[in-house]
mmCIF file of C-alpha atoms in Angstrom:
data_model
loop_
_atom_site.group_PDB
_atom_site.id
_atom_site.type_symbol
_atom_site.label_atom_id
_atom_site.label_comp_id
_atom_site.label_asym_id
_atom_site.label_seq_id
_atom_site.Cartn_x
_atom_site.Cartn_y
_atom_site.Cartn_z
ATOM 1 C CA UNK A 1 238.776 262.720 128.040
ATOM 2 C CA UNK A 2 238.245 260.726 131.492
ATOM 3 C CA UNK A 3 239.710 257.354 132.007
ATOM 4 C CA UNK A 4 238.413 255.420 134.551
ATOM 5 C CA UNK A 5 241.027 252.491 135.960
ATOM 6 C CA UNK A 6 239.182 250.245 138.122
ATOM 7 C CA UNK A 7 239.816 246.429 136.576
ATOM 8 C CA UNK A 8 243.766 245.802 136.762
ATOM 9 C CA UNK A 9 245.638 242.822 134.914
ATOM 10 C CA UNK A 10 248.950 241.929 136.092
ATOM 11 C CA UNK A 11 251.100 239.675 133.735
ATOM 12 C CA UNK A 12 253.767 237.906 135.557
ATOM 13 C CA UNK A 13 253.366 236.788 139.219
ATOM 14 C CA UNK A 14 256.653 236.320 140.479
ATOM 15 C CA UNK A 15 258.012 238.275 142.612
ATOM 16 C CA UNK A 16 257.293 242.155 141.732
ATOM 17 C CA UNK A 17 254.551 241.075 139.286
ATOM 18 C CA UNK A 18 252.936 239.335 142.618
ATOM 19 C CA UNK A 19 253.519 242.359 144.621
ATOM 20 C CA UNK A 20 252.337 244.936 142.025
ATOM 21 C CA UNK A 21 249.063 242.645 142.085
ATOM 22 C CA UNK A 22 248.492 242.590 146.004
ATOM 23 C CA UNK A 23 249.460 245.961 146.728
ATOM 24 C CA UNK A 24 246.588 247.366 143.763
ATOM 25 C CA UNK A 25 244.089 244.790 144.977
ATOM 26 C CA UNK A 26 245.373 246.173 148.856
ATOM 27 C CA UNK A 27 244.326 249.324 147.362
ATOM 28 C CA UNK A 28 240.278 248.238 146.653
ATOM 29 C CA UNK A 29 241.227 247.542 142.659
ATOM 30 C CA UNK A 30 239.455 244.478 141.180
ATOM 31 C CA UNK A 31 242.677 242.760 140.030
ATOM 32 C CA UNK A 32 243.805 239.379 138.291
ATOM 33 C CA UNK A 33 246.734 238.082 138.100
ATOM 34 C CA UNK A 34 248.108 235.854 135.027
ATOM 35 C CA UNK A 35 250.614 233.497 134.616
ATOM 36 C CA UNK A 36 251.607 230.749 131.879
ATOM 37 C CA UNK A 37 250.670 227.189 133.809
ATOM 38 C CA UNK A 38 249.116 226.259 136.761
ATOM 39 C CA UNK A 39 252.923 225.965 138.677
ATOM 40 C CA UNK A 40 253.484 229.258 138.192
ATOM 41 C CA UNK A 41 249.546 230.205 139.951
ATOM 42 C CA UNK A 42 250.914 227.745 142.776
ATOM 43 C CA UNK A 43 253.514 229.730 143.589
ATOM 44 C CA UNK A 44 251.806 232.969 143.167
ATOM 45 C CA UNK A 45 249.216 232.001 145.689
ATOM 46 C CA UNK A 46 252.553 231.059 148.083
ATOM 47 C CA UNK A 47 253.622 234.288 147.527
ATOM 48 C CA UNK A 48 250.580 236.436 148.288
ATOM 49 C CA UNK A 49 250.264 233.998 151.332
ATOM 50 C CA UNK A 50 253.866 235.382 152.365
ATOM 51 C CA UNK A 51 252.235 238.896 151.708
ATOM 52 C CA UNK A 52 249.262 238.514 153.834
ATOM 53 C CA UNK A 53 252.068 237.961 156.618
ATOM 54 C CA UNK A 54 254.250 241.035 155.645
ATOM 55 C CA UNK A 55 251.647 243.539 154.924
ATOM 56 C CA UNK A 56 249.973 242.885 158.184
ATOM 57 C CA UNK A 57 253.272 242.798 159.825
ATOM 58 C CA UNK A 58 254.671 246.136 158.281
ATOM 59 C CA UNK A 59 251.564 248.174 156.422
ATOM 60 C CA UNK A 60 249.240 250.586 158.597
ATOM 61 C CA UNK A 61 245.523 248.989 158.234
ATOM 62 C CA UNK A 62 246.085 245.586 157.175
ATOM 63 C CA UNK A 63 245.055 244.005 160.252
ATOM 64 C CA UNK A 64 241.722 242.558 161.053
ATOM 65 C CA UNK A 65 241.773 240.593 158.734
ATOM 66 C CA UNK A 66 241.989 243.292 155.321
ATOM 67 C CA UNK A 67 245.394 241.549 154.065
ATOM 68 C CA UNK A 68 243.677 238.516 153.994
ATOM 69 C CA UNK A 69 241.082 239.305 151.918
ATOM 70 C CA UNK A 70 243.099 240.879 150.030
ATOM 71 C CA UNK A 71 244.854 238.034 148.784
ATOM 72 C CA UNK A 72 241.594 236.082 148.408
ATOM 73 C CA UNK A 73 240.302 239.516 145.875
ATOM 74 C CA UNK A 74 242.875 238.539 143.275
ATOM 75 C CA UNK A 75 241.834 236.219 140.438
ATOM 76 C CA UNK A 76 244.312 233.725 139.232
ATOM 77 C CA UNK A 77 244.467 232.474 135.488
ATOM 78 C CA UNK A 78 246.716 230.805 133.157
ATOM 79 C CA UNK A 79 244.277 231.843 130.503
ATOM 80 C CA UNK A 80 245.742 235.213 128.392
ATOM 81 C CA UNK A 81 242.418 235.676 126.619
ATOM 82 C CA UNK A 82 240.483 235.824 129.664
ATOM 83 C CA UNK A 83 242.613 237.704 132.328
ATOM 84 C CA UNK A 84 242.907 240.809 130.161
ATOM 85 C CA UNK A 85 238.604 240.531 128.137
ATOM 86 C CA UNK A 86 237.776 243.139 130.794
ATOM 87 C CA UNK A 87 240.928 245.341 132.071
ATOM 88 C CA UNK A 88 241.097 248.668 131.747
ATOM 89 C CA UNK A 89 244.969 248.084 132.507
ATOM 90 C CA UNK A 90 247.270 245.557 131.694
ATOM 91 C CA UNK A 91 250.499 245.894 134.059
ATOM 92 C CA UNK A 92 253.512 243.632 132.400
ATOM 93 C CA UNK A 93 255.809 241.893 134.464
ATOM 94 C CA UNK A 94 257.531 239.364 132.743
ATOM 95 C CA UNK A 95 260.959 238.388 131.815
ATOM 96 C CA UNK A 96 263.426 241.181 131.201
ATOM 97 C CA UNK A 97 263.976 240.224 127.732
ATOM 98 C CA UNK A 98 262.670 242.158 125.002
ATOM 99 C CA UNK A 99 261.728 239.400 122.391
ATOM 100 C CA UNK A 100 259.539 237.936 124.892
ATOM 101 C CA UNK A 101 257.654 240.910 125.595
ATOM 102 C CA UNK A 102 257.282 242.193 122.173
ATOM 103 C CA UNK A 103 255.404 238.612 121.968
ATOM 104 C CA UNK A 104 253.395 238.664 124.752
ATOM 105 C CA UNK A 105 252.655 242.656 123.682
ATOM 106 C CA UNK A 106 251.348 241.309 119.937
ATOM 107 C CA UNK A 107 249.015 238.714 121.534
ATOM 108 C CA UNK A 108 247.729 241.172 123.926
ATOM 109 C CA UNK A 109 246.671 243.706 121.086
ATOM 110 C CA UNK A 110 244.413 240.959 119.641
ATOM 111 C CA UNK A 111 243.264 239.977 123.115
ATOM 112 C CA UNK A 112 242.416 243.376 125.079
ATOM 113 C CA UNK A 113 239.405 245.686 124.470
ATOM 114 C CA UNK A 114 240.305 248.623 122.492
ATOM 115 C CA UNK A 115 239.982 250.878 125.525
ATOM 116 C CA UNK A 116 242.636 248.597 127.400
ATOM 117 C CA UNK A 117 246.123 250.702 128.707
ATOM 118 C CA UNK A 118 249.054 248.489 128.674
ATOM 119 C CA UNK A 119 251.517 249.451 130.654
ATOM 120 C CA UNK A 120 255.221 247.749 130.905
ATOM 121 C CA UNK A 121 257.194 247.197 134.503
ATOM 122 C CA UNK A 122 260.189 246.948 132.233
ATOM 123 C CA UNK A 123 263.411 247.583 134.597
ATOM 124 C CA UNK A 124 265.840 248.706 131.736
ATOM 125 C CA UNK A 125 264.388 248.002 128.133
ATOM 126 C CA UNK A 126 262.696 251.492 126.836
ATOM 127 C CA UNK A 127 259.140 251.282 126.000
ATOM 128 C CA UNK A 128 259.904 252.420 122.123
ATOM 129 C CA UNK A 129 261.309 249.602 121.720
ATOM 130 C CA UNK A 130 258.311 247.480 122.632
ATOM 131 C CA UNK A 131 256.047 250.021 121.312
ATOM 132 C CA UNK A 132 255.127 248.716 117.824
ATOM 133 C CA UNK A 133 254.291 245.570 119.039
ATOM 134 C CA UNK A 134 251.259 246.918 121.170
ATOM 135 C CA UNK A 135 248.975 247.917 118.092
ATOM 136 C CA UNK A 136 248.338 250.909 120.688
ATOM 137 C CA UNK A 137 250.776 252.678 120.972
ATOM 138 C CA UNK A 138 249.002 255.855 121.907
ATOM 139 C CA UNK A 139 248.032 253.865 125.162
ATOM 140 C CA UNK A 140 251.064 252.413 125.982
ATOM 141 C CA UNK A 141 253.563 253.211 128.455
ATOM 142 C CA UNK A 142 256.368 252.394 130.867
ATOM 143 C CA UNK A 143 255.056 251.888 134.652
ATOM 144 C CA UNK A 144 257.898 250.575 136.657
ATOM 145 C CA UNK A 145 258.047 249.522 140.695
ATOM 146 C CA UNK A 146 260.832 249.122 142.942
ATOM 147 C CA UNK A 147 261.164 245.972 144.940
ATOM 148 C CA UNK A 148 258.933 245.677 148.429
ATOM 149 C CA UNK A 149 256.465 247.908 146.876
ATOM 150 C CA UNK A 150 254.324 248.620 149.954
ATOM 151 C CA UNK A 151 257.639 250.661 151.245
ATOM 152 C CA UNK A 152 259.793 251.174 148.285
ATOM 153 C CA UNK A 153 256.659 253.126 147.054
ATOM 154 C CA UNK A 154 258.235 254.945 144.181
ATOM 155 C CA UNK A 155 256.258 254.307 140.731
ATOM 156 C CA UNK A 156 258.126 255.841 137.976
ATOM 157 C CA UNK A 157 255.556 256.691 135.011
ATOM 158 C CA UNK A 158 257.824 257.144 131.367
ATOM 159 C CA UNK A 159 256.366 257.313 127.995
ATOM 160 C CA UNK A 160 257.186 257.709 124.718
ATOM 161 C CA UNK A 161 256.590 260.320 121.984
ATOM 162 C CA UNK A 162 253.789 258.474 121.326
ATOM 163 C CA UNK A 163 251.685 258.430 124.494
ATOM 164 C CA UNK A 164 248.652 260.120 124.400
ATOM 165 C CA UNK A 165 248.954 262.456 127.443
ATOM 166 C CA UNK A 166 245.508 261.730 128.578
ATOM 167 C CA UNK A 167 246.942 258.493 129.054
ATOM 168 C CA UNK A 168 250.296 259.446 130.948
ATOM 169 C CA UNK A 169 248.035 261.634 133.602
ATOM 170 C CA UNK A 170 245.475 258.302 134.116
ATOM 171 C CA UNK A 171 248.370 256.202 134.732
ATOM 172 C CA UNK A 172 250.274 259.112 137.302
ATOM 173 C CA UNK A 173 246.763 259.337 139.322
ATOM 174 C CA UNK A 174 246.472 255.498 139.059
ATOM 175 C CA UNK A 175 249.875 255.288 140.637
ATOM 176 C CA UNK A 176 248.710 257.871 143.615
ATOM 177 C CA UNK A 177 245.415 255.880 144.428
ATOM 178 C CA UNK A 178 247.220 252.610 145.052
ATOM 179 C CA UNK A 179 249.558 254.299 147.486
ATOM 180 C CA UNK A 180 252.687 255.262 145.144
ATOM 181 C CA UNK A 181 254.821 257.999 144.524
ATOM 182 C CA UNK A 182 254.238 258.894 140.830
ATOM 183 C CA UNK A 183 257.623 259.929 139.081
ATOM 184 C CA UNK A 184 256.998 261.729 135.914
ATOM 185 C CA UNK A 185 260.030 261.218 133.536
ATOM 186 C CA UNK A 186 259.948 264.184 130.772
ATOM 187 C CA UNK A 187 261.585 261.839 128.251
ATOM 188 C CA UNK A 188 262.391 257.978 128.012
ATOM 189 C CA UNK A 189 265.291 256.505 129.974
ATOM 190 C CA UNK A 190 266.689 253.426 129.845
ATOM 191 C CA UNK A 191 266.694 252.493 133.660
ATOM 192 C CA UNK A 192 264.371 255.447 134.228
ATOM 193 C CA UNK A 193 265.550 257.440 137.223
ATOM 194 C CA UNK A 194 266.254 254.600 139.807
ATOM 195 C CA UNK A 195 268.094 251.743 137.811
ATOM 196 C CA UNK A 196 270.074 254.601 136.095
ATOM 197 C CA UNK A 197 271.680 255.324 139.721
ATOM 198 C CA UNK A 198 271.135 251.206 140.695
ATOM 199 C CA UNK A 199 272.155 248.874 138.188
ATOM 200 C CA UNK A 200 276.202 250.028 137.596
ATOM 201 C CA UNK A 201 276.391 249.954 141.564
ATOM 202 C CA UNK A 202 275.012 246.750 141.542
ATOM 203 C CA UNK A 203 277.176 245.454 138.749
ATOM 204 C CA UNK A 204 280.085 246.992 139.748
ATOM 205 C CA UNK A 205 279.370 244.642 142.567
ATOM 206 C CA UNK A 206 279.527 241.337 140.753
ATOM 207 C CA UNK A 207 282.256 242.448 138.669
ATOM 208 C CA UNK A 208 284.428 242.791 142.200
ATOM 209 C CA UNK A 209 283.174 239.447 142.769
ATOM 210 C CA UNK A 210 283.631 237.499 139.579
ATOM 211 C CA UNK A 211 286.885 238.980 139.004
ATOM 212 C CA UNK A 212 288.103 237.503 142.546
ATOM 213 C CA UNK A 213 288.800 241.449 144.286
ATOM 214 C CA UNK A 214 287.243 240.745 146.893
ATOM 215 C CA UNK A 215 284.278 238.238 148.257
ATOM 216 C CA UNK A 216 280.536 239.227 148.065
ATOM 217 C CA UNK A 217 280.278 239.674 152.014
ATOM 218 C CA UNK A 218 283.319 241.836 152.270
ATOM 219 C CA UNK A 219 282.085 243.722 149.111
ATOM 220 C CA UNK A 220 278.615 244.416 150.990
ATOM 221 C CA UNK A 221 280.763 245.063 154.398
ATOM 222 C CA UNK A 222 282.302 247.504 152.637
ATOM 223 C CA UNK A 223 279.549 249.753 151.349
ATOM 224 C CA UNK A 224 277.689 249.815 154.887
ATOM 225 C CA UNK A 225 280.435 250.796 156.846
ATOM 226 C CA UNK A 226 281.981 253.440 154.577
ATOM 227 C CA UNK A 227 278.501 254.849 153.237
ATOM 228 C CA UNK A 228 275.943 254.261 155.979
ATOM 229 C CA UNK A 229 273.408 252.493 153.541
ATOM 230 C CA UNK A 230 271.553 249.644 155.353
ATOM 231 C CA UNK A 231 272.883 247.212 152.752
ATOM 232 C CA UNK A 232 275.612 246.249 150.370
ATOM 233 C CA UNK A 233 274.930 245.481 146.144
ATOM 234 C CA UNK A 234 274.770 241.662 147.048
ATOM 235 C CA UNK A 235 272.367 241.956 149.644
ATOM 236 C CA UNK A 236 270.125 243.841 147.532
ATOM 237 C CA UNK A 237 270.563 241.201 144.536
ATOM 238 C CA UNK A 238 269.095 238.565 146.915
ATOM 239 C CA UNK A 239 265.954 240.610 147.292
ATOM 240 C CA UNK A 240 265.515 241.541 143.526
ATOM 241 C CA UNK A 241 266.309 237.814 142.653
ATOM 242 C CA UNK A 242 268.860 236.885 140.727
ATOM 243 C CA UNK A 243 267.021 235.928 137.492
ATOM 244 C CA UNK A 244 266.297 239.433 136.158
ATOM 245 C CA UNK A 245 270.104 240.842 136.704
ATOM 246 C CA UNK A 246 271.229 237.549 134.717
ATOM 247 C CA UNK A 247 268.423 238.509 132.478
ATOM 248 C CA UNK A 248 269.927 241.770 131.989
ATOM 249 C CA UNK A 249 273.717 241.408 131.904
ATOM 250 C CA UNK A 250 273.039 238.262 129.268
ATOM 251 C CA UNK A 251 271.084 240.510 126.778
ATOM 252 C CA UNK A 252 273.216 243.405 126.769
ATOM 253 C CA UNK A 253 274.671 243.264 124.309
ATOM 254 C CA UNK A 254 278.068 243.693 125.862
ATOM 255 C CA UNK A 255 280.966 241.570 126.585
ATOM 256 C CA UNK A 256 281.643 242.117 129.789
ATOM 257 C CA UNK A 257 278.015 241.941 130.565
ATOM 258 C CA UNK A 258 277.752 238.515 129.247
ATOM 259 C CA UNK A 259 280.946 237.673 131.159
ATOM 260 C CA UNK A 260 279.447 238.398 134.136
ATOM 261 C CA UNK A 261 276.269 236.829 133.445
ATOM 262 C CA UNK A 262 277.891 233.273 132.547
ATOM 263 C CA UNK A 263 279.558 234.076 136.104
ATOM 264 C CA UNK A 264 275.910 234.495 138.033
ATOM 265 C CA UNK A 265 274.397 231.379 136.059
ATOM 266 C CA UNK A 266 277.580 228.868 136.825
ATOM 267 C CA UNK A 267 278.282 229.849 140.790
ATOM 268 C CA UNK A 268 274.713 230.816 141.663
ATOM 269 C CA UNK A 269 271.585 230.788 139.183
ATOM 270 C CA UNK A 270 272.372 226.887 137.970
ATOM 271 C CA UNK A 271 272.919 225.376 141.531
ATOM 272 C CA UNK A 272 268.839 227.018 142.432
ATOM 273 C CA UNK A 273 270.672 230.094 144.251
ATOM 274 C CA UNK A 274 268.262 232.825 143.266
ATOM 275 C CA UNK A 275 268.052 234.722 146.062
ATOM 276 C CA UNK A 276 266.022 235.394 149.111
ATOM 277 C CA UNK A 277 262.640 233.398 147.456
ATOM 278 C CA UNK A 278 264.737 230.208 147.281
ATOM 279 C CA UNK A 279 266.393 230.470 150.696
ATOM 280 C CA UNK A 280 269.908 231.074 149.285
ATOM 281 C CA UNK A 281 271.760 233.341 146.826
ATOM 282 C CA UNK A 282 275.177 235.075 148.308
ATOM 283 C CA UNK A 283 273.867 234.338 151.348
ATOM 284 C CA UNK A 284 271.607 232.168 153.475
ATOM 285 C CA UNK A 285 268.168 232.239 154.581
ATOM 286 C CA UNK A 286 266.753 230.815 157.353
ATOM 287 C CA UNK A 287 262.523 230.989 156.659
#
């Protein structure tokens, strides 16, 4: 069986869902890009504006114009039923909490064509759990992208016992044509590969934080001079954003994970410190 991806829907346009939707238009795909109300498009088109800047700034053959057009490729609705009438794949991005996408998943199987692959950008939630919810669940699978996308390129493809195979190989070459690194996981992971290694360093970060060890600069100061790395766990929240590590800690299901999300929302996620796309999180940005 051939499967032909050419029409891409991306659900979510902050800020992976907005660079999972430039870098696959980028890569000649005819893409649109949902979101739920017409503030949410605004700032989508803000952020692909930002993106015409950075890809021309930092990807080979964006100049001349290409990264431009790019941005203007992408078609922007608040309308479920028509973003996803013609895609061959649906890419989710939104929230990081599993009641939400099992909803969005149940309208989408009444929505999409029949032919239509959904595939999930979930950072941590396994796609069995979402599964049922898809009506498809043959073509469903996880698809998941790590931040700055253009040079973070890895694209790590996990399905479930379910997924037809013919399905998991469209999705791996989909992955190569848009300029990704496929990574084939043999069996479902919560976290996959990367977040496995990412998300206790990156907690164990906040935890030396919002237990008072030490402060979030000297925690970062800490890792970069001892290890080498280019940045520290705080450093590398303000990228991500703060929203979807709240997100996670708060629906773990764990105590001290909810301890330390209640410590995120009151010092940093309730006073609009969310990180690099609002100018401030641990630290501030200037532009």
């Amino acid at each position: 069986m051939t499967i032909d991806i050419r029409k891409v829907t991306v659900l979510g346009t902050g800020v992976l869902g907005s660079q999972i939707a430039f870098q696959t238009a980028f890569h000649g795909f005819d893409v649109t890009a949902y979101d739920i109300d017409d503030e949410a498009l605004d700032a989508a088109r803000d952020r692909f504006a930002t993106l015409v800047t950075t890809y021309e700034a930092e990807v080979e053959g964006a100049g001349g114009g290409k990264a431009g057009r790019t941005a203007e490729s992408i078609t922007l609705t608040a309308d479920l039923a028509d973003a996803v009438k013609d895609a061959d794949l649906v890419i989710e991005a939104v929230p990081e909490v599993l009641t939400i996408k099992q909803d969005t998943y149940r309208k989408l199987a009444e929505l999409a064509p029949e032919r239509t692959i959904f595939a999930t950008n979930s950072s941590t939630l396994l796609p069995s759990d979402i599964e049922d919810a898809t009506g498809r669940p043959d073509k469903f699978l996880a698809l998941h992208f790590a931040n700055r996308v253009w040079k973070f390129n890895t694209a790590e493809v996990m399905g479930t016992a379910d997924t037809d195979p013919a399905v998991f190989a469209a999705v791996v070459a989909f992955a190569e044509n848009i300029g990704m690194v496929p990574i084939e996981l043999h069996k479902e992971k919560a976290g996959y590969v990367l977040n496995s290694l990412l998300v206790p360093f990156l907690n164990s970060g906040i935890a030396l934080a919002a237990g008072g060890y030490a402060d979030p600069e000297a925690v970062d100061k800490t890792w970069r001079i001892a290890t080498g790395a280019p940045m520290g766990p705080f450093q590398i929240l303000d990228i991500i954003g703060l929203t979807t590590p709240y997100n996670i800690l708060a629906n773990s299901g764990e105590a001290d994970g909810e301890q330390l999300a209640a410590w995120l929302k009151a010092n940093y996620i309730d006073k609009g410190k969310l990180g690099i796309a609002t100018g401030e999180g641990f630290y501030r940005y200037n532009g």
